[in-house]
Amino acid sequence: MKLATLKDGSRDGRLVVVSRDLRRYVCASAIAATLQQAVDAWASCAPQLQALAWLLEEGRAPGAQPFDPGQAMAPLPRAYQWCDASAFLNHGTLMQKAFNLDPIEGVEHIPLMYQGSGDDFHGARDDLRLPTEAQGIDFEGEFVVLVDDVPLGCPAEQADAHIKLVLQVNDVSLRALAPREMLTGFGFLQAKPSSSFAPVAVTPDELGDAWAEGRVQLPLQVQRNGEWFGHPHGGEMNFSFGQLVAHAALTRRLGAGTLVGSGTVSNKDRSVGSACIAERRAIEMIEHGSPCTGFLHFGERVRMDVVGLDGRSVFGAIDQRVVAAHE
């Protein structure tokens, strides 16, 4: 099933079930008012939401209406916890080579992960409002999973069962601010403004054969100003989402609604392009000695979409404009 959150003037919006073709929705407030409420009681809410989804597909859901992705908030507009990894090691390898950085010890065995800001996610069609172009505005296309309550020390082989929904995100980065924050050893703060999510979250079974080995086995289509930027494949993750969830839960419980990201989707085959500007610039540095692709300017547009095995958009498209914060 596919779930979305529609704008209603509140912080958390209202939960709706969306049809597989993303054309219709039906309100789910009789089951759970918000997605967080649904995740908090997933065992009881999920069967009811699935039944409503079946009615919607059959054309028998009362009150069904056309779905407008422009009215969608992030599926989970704010999360108690947002942990983002760097599970595509090719991305890190390219950055290290381009900037002559020392390799990180044990990176092949222990996932890199930081704790991001989960209190203010953007919807897929919301403008990206940022302070200044001088901060090096970049997009990052990623996949994300949402979990229910995960116990402390949960092993990877059990973590898969806690994955309830899959999402797609534009994890915005400010590249000019990142180097200093990384050198401090405390991790990202100012370099990671609010992220933007595709309109719908989907249960893993909705992906069919494209959900395998704890990975989204589909390419992520990325455009900049209507032009192709890349279509790297999600199956090349070096760590599965189960491994990432287990890593996050090594010393703490994960509360229901925790989001765990894959990091920038990145493939060894350079012909598939990239899911972020920094990676393309790194490739240009490696191949030509200097970068020629600039970071985003105000007025530019970023689009991300994932097409499933049935030829239809899985999550709906992220399609947003970058603008000055006080425009």
Short mmCIF file of N, CA and C in Angstrom, two decimals, residues 115-282:
data_model
loop_
_atom_site.label_atom_id
_atom_site.label_comp_id
_atom_site.label_asym_id
_atom_site.label_seq_id
_atom_site.Cartn_x
_atom_site.Cartn_y
_atom_site.Cartn_z
N GLN A 115 23.46 11.55 12.64
CA GLN A 115 22.09 11.83 13.07
C GLN A 115 21.70 13.21 12.58
N GLY A 116 20.71 13.27 11.70
CA GLY A 116 20.31 14.52 11.08
C GLY A 116 19.13 15.17 11.78
N SER A 117 18.62 16.20 11.12
CA SER A 117 17.50 16.97 11.66
C SER A 117 16.19 16.41 11.15
N GLY A 118 15.33 15.95 12.05
CA GLY A 118 14.07 15.35 11.63
C GLY A 118 12.85 16.18 11.96
N ASP A 119 13.04 17.41 12.42
CA ASP A 119 11.90 18.17 12.94
C ASP A 119 11.19 19.00 11.89
N ASP A 120 11.71 19.05 10.64
CA ASP A 120 11.13 19.98 9.67
C ASP A 120 11.37 19.50 8.25
N PHE A 121 10.75 18.40 7.86
CA PHE A 121 10.90 17.89 6.51
C PHE A 121 10.00 18.66 5.54
N HIS A 122 10.43 18.72 4.27
CA HIS A 122 9.66 19.40 3.22
C HIS A 122 8.86 18.39 2.40
N GLY A 123 7.77 18.88 1.80
CA GLY A 123 7.03 18.09 0.84
C GLY A 123 7.72 18.11 -0.52
N ALA A 124 7.27 17.21 -1.40
CA ALA A 124 7.94 17.00 -2.68
C ALA A 124 7.88 18.20 -3.61
N ARG A 125 6.86 19.05 -3.48
CA ARG A 125 6.72 20.20 -4.37
C ARG A 125 6.98 21.52 -3.66
N ASP A 126 7.40 21.47 -2.40
CA ASP A 126 7.71 22.69 -1.67
C ASP A 126 9.02 23.29 -2.18
N ASP A 127 9.08 24.62 -2.23
CA ASP A 127 10.33 25.27 -2.58
C ASP A 127 11.40 24.97 -1.52
N LEU A 128 12.65 24.85 -1.99
CA LEU A 128 13.78 24.75 -1.08
C LEU A 128 14.26 26.16 -0.77
N ARG A 129 13.95 26.64 0.41
CA ARG A 129 14.29 28.01 0.80
C ARG A 129 15.60 27.97 1.61
N LEU A 130 16.64 28.60 1.05
CA LEU A 130 17.96 28.54 1.65
C LEU A 130 18.58 29.93 1.72
N PRO A 131 19.54 30.13 2.64
CA PRO A 131 20.03 31.49 2.91
C PRO A 131 20.80 32.13 1.78
N THR A 132 21.74 31.40 1.17
CA THR A 132 22.60 32.02 0.16
C THR A 132 23.19 30.96 -0.76
N GLU A 133 23.39 31.32 -2.02
CA GLU A 133 24.01 30.41 -2.97
C GLU A 133 25.47 30.12 -2.60
N ALA A 134 26.08 31.02 -1.84
CA ALA A 134 27.50 30.89 -1.50
C ALA A 134 27.78 29.68 -0.61
N GLN A 135 26.74 29.07 -0.05
CA GLN A 135 26.94 27.92 0.83
C GLN A 135 27.05 26.60 0.07
N GLY A 136 27.03 26.66 -1.27
CA GLY A 136 27.24 25.45 -2.06
C GLY A 136 26.06 24.50 -2.02
N ILE A 137 24.92 24.93 -2.57
CA ILE A 137 23.67 24.16 -2.48
C ILE A 137 23.74 22.92 -3.39
N ASP A 138 23.47 21.78 -2.79
CA ASP A 138 23.52 20.50 -3.52
C ASP A 138 22.30 19.67 -3.17
N PHE A 139 21.90 18.81 -4.11
CA PHE A 139 20.87 17.80 -3.85
C PHE A 139 21.56 16.45 -3.63
N GLU A 140 20.87 15.54 -2.95
CA GLU A 140 21.35 14.17 -2.79
C GLU A 140 20.16 13.23 -2.86
N GLY A 141 20.12 12.39 -3.89
CA GLY A 141 19.04 11.43 -4.02
C GLY A 141 19.33 10.17 -3.24
N GLU A 142 18.38 9.79 -2.38
CA GLU A 142 18.58 8.64 -1.50
C GLU A 142 17.27 7.86 -1.35
N PHE A 143 17.40 6.63 -0.84
CA PHE A 143 16.27 5.85 -0.37
C PHE A 143 16.29 5.82 1.16
N VAL A 144 15.12 5.61 1.75
CA VAL A 144 14.96 5.68 3.20
C VAL A 144 14.01 4.57 3.64
N VAL A 145 14.21 4.04 4.84
CA VAL A 145 13.22 3.15 5.44
C VAL A 145 12.72 3.74 6.75
N LEU A 146 11.48 3.42 7.06
CA LEU A 146 10.85 3.81 8.32
C LEU A 146 10.59 2.53 9.12
N VAL A 147 10.94 2.54 10.40
CA VAL A 147 10.83 1.33 11.22
C VAL A 147 9.82 1.51 12.35
N ASP A 148 9.38 0.36 12.89
CA ASP A 148 8.61 0.41 14.12
C ASP A 148 9.61 0.33 15.28
N ASP A 149 9.18 0.00 16.47
CA ASP A 149 10.09 -0.05 17.61
C ASP A 149 11.14 -1.13 17.41
N VAL A 150 12.41 -0.72 17.46
CA VAL A 150 13.53 -1.65 17.28
C VAL A 150 14.26 -1.78 18.61
N PRO A 151 14.42 -3.01 19.13
CA PRO A 151 15.09 -3.16 20.43
C PRO A 151 16.58 -2.89 20.35
N LEU A 152 17.15 -2.48 21.44
CA LEU A 152 18.58 -2.27 21.54
C LEU A 152 19.32 -3.54 21.16
N GLY A 153 20.36 -3.39 20.33
CA GLY A 153 21.16 -4.54 19.96
C GLY A 153 20.51 -5.48 18.95
N CYS A 154 19.48 -5.02 18.28
CA CYS A 154 18.79 -5.87 17.30
C CYS A 154 19.76 -6.30 16.20
N PRO A 155 19.92 -7.60 15.95
CA PRO A 155 20.82 -8.05 14.88
C PRO A 155 20.24 -7.79 13.50
N ALA A 156 21.12 -7.72 12.51
CA ALA A 156 20.70 -7.38 11.16
C ALA A 156 19.68 -8.35 10.61
N GLU A 157 19.83 -9.63 10.93
CA GLU A 157 18.90 -10.63 10.38
C GLU A 157 17.49 -10.50 10.95
N GLN A 158 17.35 -9.78 12.06
CA GLN A 158 16.03 -9.53 12.61
C GLN A 158 15.53 -8.12 12.29
N ALA A 159 16.43 -7.25 11.88
CA ALA A 159 16.06 -5.85 11.65
C ALA A 159 15.13 -5.68 10.46
N ASP A 160 15.25 -6.55 9.45
CA ASP A 160 14.39 -6.44 8.28
C ASP A 160 12.92 -6.45 8.65
N ALA A 161 12.56 -7.23 9.66
CA ALA A 161 11.16 -7.35 10.06
C ALA A 161 10.62 -6.05 10.64
N HIS A 162 11.50 -5.16 11.05
CA HIS A 162 11.07 -3.88 11.64
C HIS A 162 10.89 -2.79 10.59
N ILE A 163 11.26 -3.07 9.34
CA ILE A 163 11.11 -2.09 8.26
C ILE A 163 9.66 -2.12 7.79
N LYS A 164 8.95 -1.04 7.95
CA LYS A 164 7.53 -1.00 7.62
C LYS A 164 7.23 -0.22 6.35
N LEU A 165 8.03 0.80 6.07
CA LEU A 165 7.78 1.63 4.90
C LEU A 165 9.11 2.01 4.23
N VAL A 166 9.05 2.25 2.93
CA VAL A 166 10.20 2.70 2.15
C VAL A 166 9.85 4.06 1.56
N LEU A 167 10.79 5.00 1.57
CA LEU A 167 10.58 6.35 1.08
C LEU A 167 11.74 6.77 0.19
N GLN A 168 11.59 7.91 -0.45
CA GLN A 168 12.67 8.48 -1.26
C GLN A 168 12.85 9.93 -0.87
N VAL A 169 14.11 10.38 -0.76
CA VAL A 169 14.40 11.69 -0.21
C VAL A 169 15.43 12.44 -1.05
N ASN A 170 15.29 13.76 -1.06
CA ASN A 170 16.34 14.67 -1.51
C ASN A 170 16.97 15.23 -0.24
N ASP A 171 18.11 14.68 0.12
CA ASP A 171 18.79 15.08 1.35
C ASP A 171 19.71 16.27 1.01
N VAL A 172 19.20 17.45 1.17
CA VAL A 172 19.89 18.68 0.74
C VAL A 172 21.17 18.88 1.55
N SER A 173 22.23 19.30 0.86
CA SER A 173 23.51 19.56 1.51
C SER A 173 24.03 20.93 1.13
N LEU A 174 24.74 21.57 2.05
CA LEU A 174 25.42 22.83 1.80
C LEU A 174 26.92 22.54 1.85
N ARG A 175 27.51 22.36 0.67
CA ARG A 175 28.86 21.82 0.58
C ARG A 175 29.93 22.75 1.13
N ALA A 176 29.70 24.06 1.08
CA ALA A 176 30.72 24.98 1.58
C ALA A 176 30.85 24.92 3.10
N LEU A 177 29.81 24.44 3.78
CA LEU A 177 29.83 24.37 5.24
C LEU A 177 30.29 23.01 5.76
N ALA A 178 30.25 21.99 4.91
CA ALA A 178 30.51 20.63 5.36
C ALA A 178 31.95 20.38 5.81
N PRO A 179 32.99 20.87 5.09
CA PRO A 179 34.36 20.50 5.47
C PRO A 179 34.72 20.85 6.91
N ARG A 180 34.39 22.04 7.36
CA ARG A 180 34.73 22.41 8.73
C ARG A 180 34.00 21.52 9.73
N GLU A 181 32.72 21.27 9.47
CA GLU A 181 31.96 20.46 10.42
C GLU A 181 32.50 19.03 10.49
N MET A 182 32.97 18.51 9.38
CA MET A 182 33.55 17.17 9.40
C MET A 182 34.86 17.14 10.18
N LEU A 183 35.65 18.21 10.06
CA LEU A 183 36.93 18.26 10.75
C LEU A 183 36.78 18.35 12.27
N THR A 184 35.68 18.90 12.74
CA THR A 184 35.47 19.02 14.18
C THR A 184 35.27 17.66 14.85
N GLY A 185 34.83 16.67 14.06
CA GLY A 185 34.54 15.37 14.64
C GLY A 185 33.17 15.26 15.26
N PHE A 186 32.41 16.35 15.24
CA PHE A 186 31.07 16.34 15.81
C PHE A 186 29.97 16.06 14.78
N GLY A 187 30.32 16.06 13.49
CA GLY A 187 29.34 15.74 12.47
C GLY A 187 28.61 16.96 11.94
N PHE A 188 27.65 16.69 11.04
CA PHE A 188 26.95 17.76 10.34
C PHE A 188 25.92 18.45 11.22
N LEU A 189 25.77 19.75 11.01
CA LEU A 189 24.68 20.51 11.62
C LEU A 189 24.20 21.54 10.59
N GLN A 190 24.92 22.63 10.42
CA GLN A 190 24.52 23.67 9.48
C GLN A 190 24.59 23.20 8.03
N ALA A 191 25.45 22.25 7.74
CA ALA A 191 25.61 21.76 6.36
C ALA A 191 24.45 20.90 5.91
N LYS A 192 23.55 20.55 6.82
CA LYS A 192 22.42 19.70 6.48
C LYS A 192 21.10 20.38 6.84
N PRO A 193 20.58 21.23 5.94
CA PRO A 193 19.26 21.83 6.18
C PRO A 193 18.16 20.79 6.01
N SER A 194 16.92 21.21 6.03
CA SER A 194 15.80 20.28 5.96
C SER A 194 15.77 19.52 4.64
N SER A 195 15.45 18.25 4.74
CA SER A 195 15.36 17.37 3.57
C SER A 195 13.94 17.38 3.00
N SER A 196 13.83 16.94 1.74
CA SER A 196 12.53 16.87 1.06
C SER A 196 12.21 15.43 0.68
N PHE A 197 10.96 15.03 0.87
CA PHE A 197 10.56 13.65 0.62
C PHE A 197 9.58 13.55 -0.53
N ALA A 198 9.69 12.46 -1.29
CA ALA A 198 8.70 12.15 -2.32
C ALA A 198 7.32 12.01 -1.68
N PRO A 199 6.24 12.20 -2.45
CA PRO A 199 4.90 12.31 -1.87
C PRO A 199 4.41 11.11 -1.08
N VAL A 200 4.78 9.89 -1.48
CA VAL A 200 4.21 8.72 -0.81
C VAL A 200 5.28 7.82 -0.23
N ALA A 201 4.92 7.16 0.86
CA ALA A 201 5.71 6.07 1.43
C ALA A 201 5.03 4.77 1.06
N VAL A 202 5.81 3.72 0.81
CA VAL A 202 5.22 2.46 0.36
C VAL A 202 5.68 1.32 1.27
N THR A 203 4.82 0.34 1.44
CA THR A 203 5.24 -0.86 2.13
C THR A 203 6.19 -1.64 1.23
N PRO A 204 7.15 -2.38 1.80
CA PRO A 204 8.12 -3.10 0.97
C PRO A 204 7.49 -4.02 -0.06
N ASP A 205 6.37 -4.66 0.28
CA ASP A 205 5.72 -5.57 -0.67
C ASP A 205 5.20 -4.84 -1.91
N GLU A 206 4.96 -3.54 -1.78
CA GLU A 206 4.49 -2.74 -2.91
C GLU A 206 5.55 -2.68 -4.02
N LEU A 207 6.81 -2.87 -3.64
CA LEU A 207 7.90 -2.85 -4.62
C LEU A 207 8.03 -4.17 -5.36
N GLY A 208 7.37 -5.22 -4.87
CA GLY A 208 7.45 -6.52 -5.52
C GLY A 208 8.88 -7.03 -5.55
N ASP A 209 9.31 -7.55 -6.71
CA ASP A 209 10.66 -8.09 -6.85
C ASP A 209 11.73 -7.01 -6.77
N ALA A 210 11.33 -5.74 -6.81
CA ALA A 210 12.30 -4.65 -6.71
C ALA A 210 12.74 -4.41 -5.27
N TRP A 211 12.12 -5.10 -4.32
CA TRP A 211 12.62 -5.09 -2.92
C TRP A 211 13.27 -6.44 -2.68
N ALA A 212 14.59 -6.48 -2.67
CA ALA A 212 15.32 -7.73 -2.52
C ALA A 212 16.63 -7.46 -1.79
N GLU A 213 17.00 -8.38 -0.92
CA GLU A 213 18.24 -8.27 -0.15
C GLU A 213 18.31 -6.98 0.66
N GLY A 214 17.14 -6.50 1.09
CA GLY A 214 17.10 -5.29 1.90
C GLY A 214 17.50 -4.05 1.15
N ARG A 215 17.24 -4.04 -0.15
CA ARG A 215 17.62 -2.92 -1.00
C ARG A 215 16.52 -2.62 -2.00
N VAL A 216 16.45 -1.37 -2.47
CA VAL A 216 15.54 -0.99 -3.54
C VAL A 216 16.26 -1.26 -4.86
N GLN A 217 15.81 -2.28 -5.58
CA GLN A 217 16.49 -2.71 -6.80
C GLN A 217 15.93 -1.97 -8.01
N LEU A 218 16.04 -0.64 -7.97
CA LEU A 218 15.55 0.22 -9.04
C LEU A 218 16.47 1.42 -9.19
N PRO A 219 16.53 1.99 -10.40
CA PRO A 219 17.31 3.22 -10.58
C PRO A 219 16.56 4.44 -10.07
N LEU A 220 17.32 5.41 -9.60
CA LEU A 220 16.78 6.69 -9.16
C LEU A 220 17.04 7.71 -10.26
N GLN A 221 15.96 8.21 -10.87
CA GLN A 221 16.08 9.15 -11.98
C GLN A 221 16.22 10.58 -11.43
N VAL A 222 17.31 11.26 -11.79
CA VAL A 222 17.57 12.61 -11.29
C VAL A 222 17.72 13.58 -12.46
N GLN A 223 17.01 14.70 -12.37
CA GLN A 223 17.11 15.75 -13.39
C GLN A 223 17.44 17.08 -12.72
N ARG A 224 18.18 17.89 -13.45
CA ARG A 224 18.47 19.26 -13.02
C ARG A 224 17.98 20.19 -14.13
N ASN A 225 17.02 21.02 -13.82
CA ASN A 225 16.43 21.94 -14.81
C ASN A 225 15.94 21.20 -16.05
N GLY A 226 15.33 20.04 -15.84
CA GLY A 226 14.75 19.28 -16.93
C GLY A 226 15.73 18.45 -17.72
N GLU A 227 17.00 18.49 -17.37
CA GLU A 227 18.01 17.71 -18.08
C GLU A 227 18.50 16.56 -17.22
N TRP A 228 18.79 15.45 -17.90
CA TRP A 228 19.26 14.25 -17.20
C TRP A 228 20.51 14.55 -16.40
N PHE A 229 20.56 14.06 -15.16
CA PHE A 229 21.75 14.20 -14.33
C PHE A 229 22.31 12.83 -13.95
N GLY A 230 21.41 11.85 -13.80
CA GLY A 230 21.86 10.51 -13.47
C GLY A 230 20.71 9.57 -13.22
N HIS A 231 21.01 8.27 -13.27
CA HIS A 231 20.02 7.25 -12.90
C HIS A 231 20.72 6.07 -12.22
N PRO A 232 21.48 6.33 -11.15
CA PRO A 232 22.16 5.25 -10.43
C PRO A 232 21.17 4.29 -9.79
N HIS A 233 21.60 3.04 -9.67
CA HIS A 233 20.72 1.95 -9.23
C HIS A 233 20.87 1.69 -7.73
N GLY A 234 19.72 1.52 -7.06
CA GLY A 234 19.73 1.32 -5.62
C GLY A 234 20.25 -0.02 -5.18
N GLY A 235 20.36 -0.98 -6.09
CA GLY A 235 20.81 -2.31 -5.71
C GLY A 235 22.28 -2.41 -5.39
N GLU A 236 23.05 -1.34 -5.66
CA GLU A 236 24.49 -1.39 -5.45
C GLU A 236 24.90 -0.97 -4.04
N MET A 237 23.94 -0.86 -3.13
CA MET A 237 24.26 -0.55 -1.73
C MET A 237 25.20 -1.60 -1.16
N ASN A 238 26.26 -1.15 -0.50
CA ASN A 238 27.20 -2.09 0.11
C ASN A 238 26.70 -2.64 1.44
N PHE A 239 25.77 -1.96 2.06
CA PHE A 239 25.11 -2.43 3.27
C PHE A 239 23.61 -2.46 3.01
N SER A 240 22.93 -3.51 3.46
CA SER A 240 21.48 -3.57 3.32
C SER A 240 20.84 -2.64 4.34
N PHE A 241 19.55 -2.36 4.14
CA PHE A 241 18.85 -1.53 5.13
C PHE A 241 18.76 -2.25 6.48
N GLY A 242 18.67 -3.58 6.46
CA GLY A 242 18.68 -4.32 7.73
C GLY A 242 19.97 -4.09 8.49
N GLN A 243 21.09 -4.07 7.78
CA GLN A 243 22.38 -3.81 8.42
C GLN A 243 22.45 -2.38 8.94
N LEU A 244 21.89 -1.44 8.19
CA LEU A 244 21.90 -0.05 8.64
C LEU A 244 21.05 0.14 9.90
N VAL A 245 19.88 -0.49 9.92
CA VAL A 245 19.02 -0.39 11.11
C VAL A 245 19.71 -1.02 12.31
N ALA A 246 20.35 -2.17 12.11
CA ALA A 246 21.06 -2.83 13.20
C ALA A 246 22.21 -1.95 13.72
N HIS A 247 22.90 -1.29 12.81
CA HIS A 247 23.99 -0.40 13.21
C HIS A 247 23.46 0.74 14.08
N ALA A 248 22.34 1.34 13.67
CA ALA A 248 21.75 2.44 14.44
C ALA A 248 21.28 1.98 15.81
N ALA A 249 20.88 0.71 15.91
CA ALA A 249 20.31 0.19 17.15
C ALA A 249 21.34 -0.52 18.04
N LEU A 250 22.62 -0.42 17.69
CA LEU A 250 23.64 -1.15 18.44
C LEU A 250 23.65 -0.79 19.93
N THR A 251 23.49 0.51 20.24
CA THR A 251 23.57 0.94 21.64
C THR A 251 22.33 1.69 22.11
N ARG A 252 21.27 1.67 21.31
CA ARG A 252 20.05 2.39 21.68
C ARG A 252 18.85 1.72 21.05
N ARG A 253 17.70 1.91 21.65
CA ARG A 253 16.45 1.50 21.00
C ARG A 253 16.10 2.54 19.94
N LEU A 254 15.44 2.09 18.90
CA LEU A 254 14.92 3.01 17.89
C LEU A 254 13.41 3.10 18.05
N GLY A 255 12.91 4.30 18.28
CA GLY A 255 11.48 4.47 18.45
C GLY A 255 10.73 4.35 17.14
N ALA A 256 9.48 3.93 17.23
CA ALA A 256 8.64 3.81 16.04
C ALA A 256 8.60 5.14 15.30
N GLY A 257 8.84 5.09 14.00
CA GLY A 257 8.89 6.29 13.20
C GLY A 257 10.30 6.76 12.89
N THR A 258 11.30 6.09 13.45
CA THR A 258 12.69 6.42 13.11
C THR A 258 12.91 6.19 11.61
N LEU A 259 13.61 7.12 10.98
CA LEU A 259 13.95 7.02 9.56
C LEU A 259 15.44 6.75 9.42
N VAL A 260 15.79 5.82 8.53
CA VAL A 260 17.19 5.47 8.28
C VAL A 260 17.43 5.59 6.78
N GLY A 261 18.38 6.46 6.40
CA GLY A 261 18.66 6.72 4.99
C GLY A 261 19.85 5.96 4.46
N SER A 262 19.87 5.77 3.15
CA SER A 262 20.92 5.01 2.49
C SER A 262 22.17 5.82 2.21
N GLY A 263 22.03 7.14 2.20
CA GLY A 263 23.09 7.98 1.66
C GLY A 263 22.95 8.07 0.15
N THR A 264 23.73 8.94 -0.47
CA THR A 264 23.64 9.19 -1.90
C THR A 264 23.76 7.91 -2.71
N VAL A 265 22.79 7.66 -3.58
CA VAL A 265 22.85 6.50 -4.46
C VAL A 265 23.98 6.71 -5.45
N SER A 266 24.89 5.73 -5.51
CA SER A 266 26.09 5.89 -6.31
C SER A 266 26.52 4.55 -6.89
N ASN A 267 26.89 4.53 -8.17
CA ASN A 267 27.30 3.31 -8.86
C ASN A 267 28.71 3.45 -9.42
N LYS A 268 29.41 2.32 -9.51
CA LYS A 268 30.76 2.32 -10.07
C LYS A 268 30.75 2.68 -11.56
N ASP A 269 29.70 2.30 -12.26
CA ASP A 269 29.58 2.61 -13.68
C ASP A 269 29.27 4.10 -13.83
N ARG A 270 30.23 4.87 -14.28
CA ARG A 270 30.07 6.32 -14.35
C ARG A 270 29.09 6.75 -15.44
N SER A 271 28.77 5.85 -16.36
CA SER A 271 27.85 6.22 -17.44
C SER A 271 26.43 6.44 -16.93
N VAL A 272 26.11 5.96 -15.70
CA VAL A 272 24.76 6.14 -15.17
C VAL A 272 24.60 7.50 -14.49
N GLY A 273 25.67 8.28 -14.45
CA GLY A 273 25.57 9.59 -13.83
C GLY A 273 25.59 9.53 -12.32
N SER A 274 25.16 10.62 -11.71
CA SER A 274 25.23 10.75 -10.26
C SER A 274 23.91 11.23 -9.68
N ALA A 275 23.78 11.09 -8.37
CA ALA A 275 22.59 11.56 -7.67
C ALA A 275 22.88 12.80 -6.83
N CYS A 276 24.08 13.35 -6.98
CA CYS A 276 24.39 14.62 -6.32
C CYS A 276 25.47 15.35 -7.13
N ILE A 277 25.51 16.66 -6.97
CA ILE A 277 26.46 17.48 -7.72
C ILE A 277 27.88 17.23 -7.25
N ALA A 278 28.07 17.06 -5.94
CA ALA A 278 29.43 16.88 -5.40
C ALA A 278 30.11 15.67 -6.03
N GLU A 279 29.36 14.61 -6.28
CA GLU A 279 29.97 13.44 -6.88
C GLU A 279 30.38 13.70 -8.33
N ARG A 280 29.53 14.39 -9.08
CA ARG A 280 29.91 14.73 -10.46
C ARG A 280 31.17 15.61 -10.46
N ARG A 281 31.22 16.56 -9.56
CA ARG A 281 32.41 17.41 -9.47
C ARG A 281 33.65 16.59 -9.11
N ALA A 282 33.49 15.60 -8.23
CA ALA A 282 34.62 14.75 -7.87
C ALA A 282 35.12 13.97 -9.08
#
